[in-house]
Amino acid sequence: MPPFLLLLLFTSSFIHGHAQSPPQTQGFISMLITQNGLDFVKDLLVKKAISSIVSLRLPNIEKGTRIPFLGNVYLVLSDVTIYEIDVASSVVKPGESGISIVGSGVSCNLSMSWYYAYSTWIGPVEISDQGLAHVQVEGMEVELSLGLENQEGSLDLKLKNCDSSVKDISIKLDGGASWLYQGIIDAFEGNIGSAVENAITKKLGNGISKLDSYLKSLPKEVPVDDHSSLNVTIINDVLLSESSVGFETNGLFIQRNDSLSIPNLLHKNTKLPILCTNSSKMLAITLDEAVFNSASALYYDAKFMHWIVDQIPDQSLLNTAGWRFIIPQLYKKYPNHRMNLNISLSSPPVVEISNQKAGVHIFADLTIDVLEEDEVIPVACISLMIQASGLVKINGNNLVGTIRLDDFGMSLKWSNIGNLRMFLIQPAIWTIIETVFLPYANSHLSKGLPLPIIHGFTLQDAEIILSTSKVGVCSDVSFAESNKHFLPFIM
């Protein structure tokens, strides 16, 4: 699943101030795989399983039998190999007790060598013969019953039952005495059927075991950048219904390489929210605002929301001469001095998401610094209250976005150069926000945050749905056949 994570700092709801630590039993990123998604994964599994069974070598089959008029016959089939297999139809059925996958109309072709020897009742003379045989198995049905549970924060996939049954077998001999054809069929038909059933059942069982190991090896945190990761520990019971499989992850931002504690699981059977307007989508991901609350608090506490601006498009605003008619006393006290703008967020951003849009409220302090030789002199500080709205979209497996300025307010926090006329300063501050602050924020938002998607899978035709305090992603998926990390049991 990333890998399933996530997502856009400005596209969910942050609370003003530090985010409180929510209960560990609550999951804040939920994922729902619909019936169409399960069918897609099932088709992929069936295809890979077929490729793993082709060229499968079966154990030798030996049997002694008595044939009228011939006596005791010793028969051996060796080099028994499945060289072709076809599955006419397959279905996946989720339910409250687990998941079943049924393949019907399975046929396979086998090649083998045969050898027989017998001693006649006429005398102690041994007669032997050998050749090749081609076997066709028809009407086979294979059923796997799987259990899927949360085990200490990882998905636990268990094979509860694996059955297969063969309906018809036909054997064609090459070489040897054709008058023994019917005798060989009578002697080996049941043995061949049992060997095929056992071999396929064992191969699928080993494959499920390896897939379970792969799921358990998936990381419980997904890197977002050099400083933060998303905690994707599975929370609560896996939700199984007649048409979907759902699960919740912790979903909160944490510092990179922090040790993850296994939460006390709250076993419950709730219905995961699915917001998709198109019910045919394979996958639905819902993110609670607490995800972004945690991101806001983490980056704020790590002091990443602080910038020294010394280059802007209108470079005249970084010299006191550019402010001579706006703040005359600044120019009078520091004529033609270079300046820096020191921008620091005074609290974590507050993002509000509704059915119509994602909006962000940013509270920042802008300090005007004058540079005099090697000295930096703070001369005034202006408090800013910025209102912006955002656009959210999908780029690959990342959630990306842009924000635009809607409005802002300002007030003087302190000044060492006397009172400032804020209505004169406002156009200059608007220009600084539009040309410096927003482009900087958008450059980071355009990189996006990774959704929790397993390596090798890619979102397709994704749609974003905003609702109260939540962001929903509804999408189909594709799979890169070149991926060697997923489905290791085919190797």
PDB file of N, CA, C and O in Angstrom, residues 236-273:
ATOM      1  N   ASN A 236      -6.669  -1.240  14.813  1.00  0.00           N
ATOM      2  CA  ASN A 236      -7.981  -1.874  14.904  1.00  0.00           C
ATOM      3  C   ASN A 236      -8.116  -3.067  13.972  1.00  0.00           C
ATOM      4  O   ASN A 236      -7.210  -3.404  13.209  1.00  0.00           O
ATOM      5  N   ASP A 237      -9.272  -3.701  14.013  1.00  0.00           N
ATOM      6  CA  ASP A 237      -9.521  -4.893  13.203  1.00  0.00           C
ATOM      7  C   ASP A 237      -9.648  -4.535  11.735  1.00  0.00           C
ATOM      8  O   ASP A 237     -10.140  -3.452  11.379  1.00  0.00           O
ATOM      9  N   VAL A 238      -9.245  -5.473  10.884  1.00  0.00           N
ATOM     10  CA  VAL A 238      -9.527  -5.342   9.451  1.00  0.00           C
ATOM     11  C   VAL A 238     -11.034  -5.455   9.259  1.00  0.00           C
ATOM     12  O   VAL A 238     -11.689  -6.322   9.854  1.00  0.00           O
ATOM     13  N   LEU A 239     -11.586  -4.556   8.453  1.00  0.00           N
ATOM     14  CA  LEU A 239     -13.035  -4.532   8.231  1.00  0.00           C
ATOM     15  C   LEU A 239     -13.357  -5.299   6.949  1.00  0.00           C
ATOM     16  O   LEU A 239     -12.981  -4.895   5.853  1.00  0.00           O
ATOM     17  N   LEU A 240     -14.041  -6.419   7.106  1.00  0.00           N
ATOM     18  CA  LEU A 240     -14.411  -7.270   5.976  1.00  0.00           C
ATOM     19  C   LEU A 240     -15.912  -7.216   5.771  1.00  0.00           C
ATOM     20  O   LEU A 240     -16.687  -7.408   6.718  1.00  0.00           O
ATOM     21  N   SER A 241     -16.323  -6.931   4.549  1.00  0.00           N
ATOM     22  CA  SER A 241     -17.744  -6.946   4.213  1.00  0.00           C
ATOM     23  C   SER A 241     -17.936  -7.820   2.980  1.00  0.00           C
ATOM     24  O   SER A 241     -16.990  -8.419   2.469  1.00  0.00           O
ATOM     25  N   GLU A 242     -19.142  -7.877   2.470  1.00  0.00           N
ATOM     26  CA  GLU A 242     -19.420  -8.705   1.304  1.00  0.00           C
ATOM     27  C   GLU A 242     -18.894  -8.106   0.008  1.00  0.00           C
ATOM     28  O   GLU A 242     -18.909  -8.767  -1.022  1.00  0.00           O
ATOM     29  N   SER A 243     -18.432  -6.842   0.044  1.00  0.00           N
ATOM     30  CA  SER A 243     -17.987  -6.219  -1.201  1.00  0.00           C
ATOM     31  C   SER A 243     -16.722  -5.382  -1.039  1.00  0.00           C
ATOM     32  O   SER A 243     -16.354  -4.663  -1.961  1.00  0.00           O
ATOM     33  N   SER A 244     -16.052  -5.476   0.113  1.00  0.00           N
ATOM     34  CA  SER A 244     -14.871  -4.632   0.288  1.00  0.00           C
ATOM     35  C   SER A 244     -14.022  -5.134   1.449  1.00  0.00           C
ATOM     36  O   SER A 244     -14.477  -5.920   2.275  1.00  0.00           O
ATOM     37  N   VAL A 245     -12.790  -4.651   1.459  1.00  0.00           N
ATOM     38  CA  VAL A 245     -11.875  -4.881   2.573  1.00  0.00           C
ATOM     39  C   VAL A 245     -11.338  -3.516   2.990  1.00  0.00           C
ATOM     40  O   VAL A 245     -10.863  -2.745   2.149  1.00  0.00           O
ATOM     41  N   GLY A 246     -11.426  -3.201   4.274  1.00  0.00           N
ATOM     42  CA  GLY A 246     -10.976  -1.895   4.737  1.00  0.00           C
ATOM     43  C   GLY A 246     -10.089  -2.016   5.960  1.00  0.00           C
ATOM     44  O   GLY A 246     -10.171  -2.987   6.707  1.00  0.00           O
ATOM     45  N   PHE A 247      -9.221  -1.041   6.123  1.00  0.00           N
ATOM     46  CA  PHE A 247      -8.399  -0.994   7.330  1.00  0.00           C
ATOM     47  C   PHE A 247      -7.993   0.440   7.600  1.00  0.00           C
ATOM     48  O   PHE A 247      -8.078   1.309   6.740  1.00  0.00           O
ATOM     49  N   GLU A 248      -7.572   0.659   8.833  1.00  0.00           N
ATOM     50  CA  GLU A 248      -7.167   1.990   9.279  1.00  0.00           C
ATOM     51  C   GLU A 248      -5.694   1.963   9.674  1.00  0.00           C
ATOM     52  O   GLU A 248      -5.209   0.964  10.201  1.00  0.00           O
ATOM     53  N   THR A 249      -5.011   3.079   9.431  1.00  0.00           N
ATOM     54  CA  THR A 249      -3.647   3.223   9.918  1.00  0.00           C
ATOM     55  C   THR A 249      -3.598   4.402  10.872  1.00  0.00           C
ATOM     56  O   THR A 249      -4.463   5.278  10.852  1.00  0.00           O
ATOM     57  N   ASN A 250      -2.562   4.412  11.699  1.00  0.00           N
ATOM     58  CA  ASN A 250      -2.362   5.532  12.624  1.00  0.00           C
ATOM     59  C   ASN A 250      -2.370   6.847  11.857  1.00  0.00           C
ATOM     60  O   ASN A 250      -3.079   7.782  12.194  1.00  0.00           O
ATOM     61  N   GLY A 251      -1.535   6.972  10.829  1.00  0.00           N
ATOM     62  CA  GLY A 251      -1.608   8.088   9.898  1.00  0.00           C
ATOM     63  C   GLY A 251      -1.006   9.398  10.344  1.00  0.00           C
ATOM     64  O   GLY A 251      -1.088  10.384   9.609  1.00  0.00           O
ATOM     65  N   LEU A 252      -0.375   9.455  11.507  1.00  0.00           N
ATOM     66  CA  LEU A 252       0.147  10.728  11.997  1.00  0.00           C
ATOM     67  C   LEU A 252       1.602  10.923  11.600  1.00  0.00           C
ATOM     68  O   LEU A 252       2.363   9.972  11.446  1.00  0.00           O
ATOM     69  N   PHE A 253       1.977  12.193  11.429  1.00  0.00           N
ATOM     70  CA  PHE A 253       3.360  12.529  11.129  1.00  0.00           C
ATOM     71  C   PHE A 253       4.238  12.329  12.360  1.00  0.00           C
ATOM     72  O   PHE A 253       3.845  12.659  13.480  1.00  0.00           O
ATOM     73  N   ILE A 254       5.414  11.774  12.131  1.00  0.00           N
ATOM     74  CA  ILE A 254       6.400  11.591  13.193  1.00  0.00           C
ATOM     75  C   ILE A 254       7.764  11.996  12.658  1.00  0.00           C
ATOM     76  O   ILE A 254       7.963  12.099  11.442  1.00  0.00           O
ATOM     77  N   GLN A 255       8.710  12.235  13.549  1.00  0.00           N
ATOM     78  CA  GLN A 255      10.067  12.502  13.119  1.00  0.00           C
ATOM     79  C   GLN A 255      10.677  11.239  12.531  1.00  0.00           C
ATOM     80  O   GLN A 255      10.361  10.129  12.946  1.00  0.00           O
ATOM     81  N   ARG A 256      11.547  11.414  11.532  1.00  0.00           N
ATOM     82  CA  ARG A 256      12.180  10.272  10.893  1.00  0.00           C
ATOM     83  C   ARG A 256      12.940   9.449  11.924  1.00  0.00           C
ATOM     84  O   ARG A 256      13.607   9.968  12.806  1.00  0.00           O
ATOM     85  N   ASN A 257      12.791   8.120  11.771  1.00  0.00           N
ATOM     86  CA  ASN A 257      13.550   7.148  12.574  1.00  0.00           C
ATOM     87  C   ASN A 257      13.191   7.167  14.053  1.00  0.00           C
ATOM     88  O   ASN A 257      13.917   6.601  14.875  1.00  0.00           O
ATOM     89  N   ASP A 258      12.086   7.818  14.405  1.00  0.00           N
ATOM     90  CA  ASP A 258      11.596   7.673  15.778  1.00  0.00           C
ATOM     91  C   ASP A 258      11.133   6.234  15.989  1.00  0.00           C
ATOM     92  O   ASP A 258      10.581   5.607  15.077  1.00  0.00           O
ATOM     93  N   SER A 259      11.339   5.710  17.164  1.00  0.00           N
ATOM     94  CA  SER A 259      10.867   4.354  17.435  1.00  0.00           C
ATOM     95  C   SER A 259       9.350   4.368  17.531  1.00  0.00           C
ATOM     96  O   SER A 259       8.750   5.265  18.124  1.00  0.00           O
ATOM     97  N   LEU A 260       8.742   3.357  16.922  1.00  0.00           N
ATOM     98  CA  LEU A 260       7.290   3.258  16.911  1.00  0.00           C
ATOM     99  C   LEU A 260       6.832   2.283  17.995  1.00  0.00           C
ATOM    100  O   LEU A 260       7.277   1.136  18.046  1.00  0.00           O
ATOM    101  N   SER A 261       5.958   2.756  18.839  1.00  0.00           N
ATOM    102  CA  SER A 261       5.373   1.861  19.838  1.00  0.00           C
ATOM    103  C   SER A 261       4.135   1.214  19.243  1.00  0.00           C
ATOM    104  O   SER A 261       3.405   1.822  18.476  1.00  0.00           O
ATOM    105  N   ILE A 262       3.940  -0.045  19.575  1.00  0.00           N
ATOM    106  CA  ILE A 262       2.746  -0.744  19.102  1.00  0.00           C
ATOM    107  C   ILE A 262       1.567  -0.315  19.958  1.00  0.00           C
ATOM    108  O   ILE A 262       1.567  -0.485  21.175  1.00  0.00           O
ATOM    109  N   PRO A 263       0.530   0.271  19.355  1.00  0.00           N
ATOM    110  CA  PRO A 263      -0.587   0.789  20.154  1.00  0.00           C
ATOM    111  C   PRO A 263      -1.431  -0.325  20.750  1.00  0.00           C
ATOM    112  O   PRO A 263      -1.431  -1.452  20.268  1.00  0.00           O
ATOM    113  N   ASN A 264      -2.124   0.010  21.808  1.00  0.00           N
ATOM    114  CA  ASN A 264      -3.116  -0.904  22.349  1.00  0.00           C
ATOM    115  C   ASN A 264      -4.309  -0.909  21.413  1.00  0.00           C
ATOM    116  O   ASN A 264      -4.994   0.101  21.248  1.00  0.00           O
ATOM    117  N   LEU A 265      -4.551  -2.035  20.779  1.00  0.00           N
ATOM    118  CA  LEU A 265      -5.555  -2.081  19.726  1.00  0.00           C
ATOM    119  C   LEU A 265      -6.962  -2.018  20.306  1.00  0.00           C
ATOM    120  O   LEU A 265      -7.286  -2.671  21.292  1.00  0.00           O
ATOM    121  N   LEU A 266      -7.777  -1.217  19.670  1.00  0.00           N
ATOM    122  CA  LEU A 266      -9.186  -1.125  20.038  1.00  0.00           C
ATOM    123  C   LEU A 266      -9.978  -1.922  19.021  1.00  0.00           C
ATOM    124  O   LEU A 266     -10.139  -1.507  17.891  1.00  0.00           O
ATOM    125  N   HIS A 267     -10.414  -3.103  19.391  1.00  0.00           N
ATOM    126  CA  HIS A 267     -11.120  -3.969  18.449  1.00  0.00           C
ATOM    127  C   HIS A 267     -12.539  -3.461  18.254  1.00  0.00           C
ATOM    128  O   HIS A 267     -13.333  -3.403  19.166  1.00  0.00           O
ATOM    129  N   LYS A 268     -12.821  -3.121  17.051  1.00  0.00           N
ATOM    130  CA  LYS A 268     -14.151  -2.595  16.758  1.00  0.00           C
ATOM    131  C   LYS A 268     -14.509  -2.948  15.328  1.00  0.00           C
ATOM    132  O   LYS A 268     -13.657  -3.309  14.521  1.00  0.00           O
ATOM    133  N   ASN A 269     -15.747  -2.838  15.005  1.00  0.00           N
ATOM    134  CA  ASN A 269     -16.210  -3.158  13.665  1.00  0.00           C
ATOM    135  C   ASN A 269     -17.033  -1.995  13.158  1.00  0.00           C
ATOM    136  O   ASN A 269     -18.250  -1.990  13.196  1.00  0.00           O
ATOM    137  N   THR A 270     -16.345  -0.968  12.716  1.00  0.00           N
ATOM    138  CA  THR A 270     -17.016   0.221  12.222  1.00  0.00           C
ATOM    139  C   THR A 270     -17.039   0.206  10.703  1.00  0.00           C
ATOM    140  O   THR A 270     -16.340  -0.559  10.061  1.00  0.00           O
ATOM    141  N   LYS A 271     -17.797   1.083  10.158  1.00  0.00           N
ATOM    142  CA  LYS A 271     -17.856   1.219   8.712  1.00  0.00           C
ATOM    143  C   LYS A 271     -16.954   2.357   8.291  1.00  0.00           C
ATOM    144  O   LYS A 271     -17.142   3.494   8.702  1.00  0.00           O
ATOM    145  N   LEU A 272     -15.956   2.032   7.490  1.00  0.00           N
ATOM    146  CA  LEU A 272     -15.027   3.067   7.060  1.00  0.00           C
ATOM    147  C   LEU A 272     -15.724   4.044   6.128  1.00  0.00           C
ATOM    148  O   LEU A 272     -16.520   3.644   5.276  1.00  0.00           O
ATOM    149  N   PRO A 273     -15.436   5.348   6.260  1.00  0.00           N
ATOM    150  CA  PRO A 273     -16.080   6.318   5.376  1.00  0.00           C
ATOM    151  C   PRO A 273     -15.567   6.188   3.960  1.00  0.00           C
ATOM    152  O   PRO A 273     -14.371   6.092   3.722  1.00  0.00           O
TER     153      PRO A 273
END
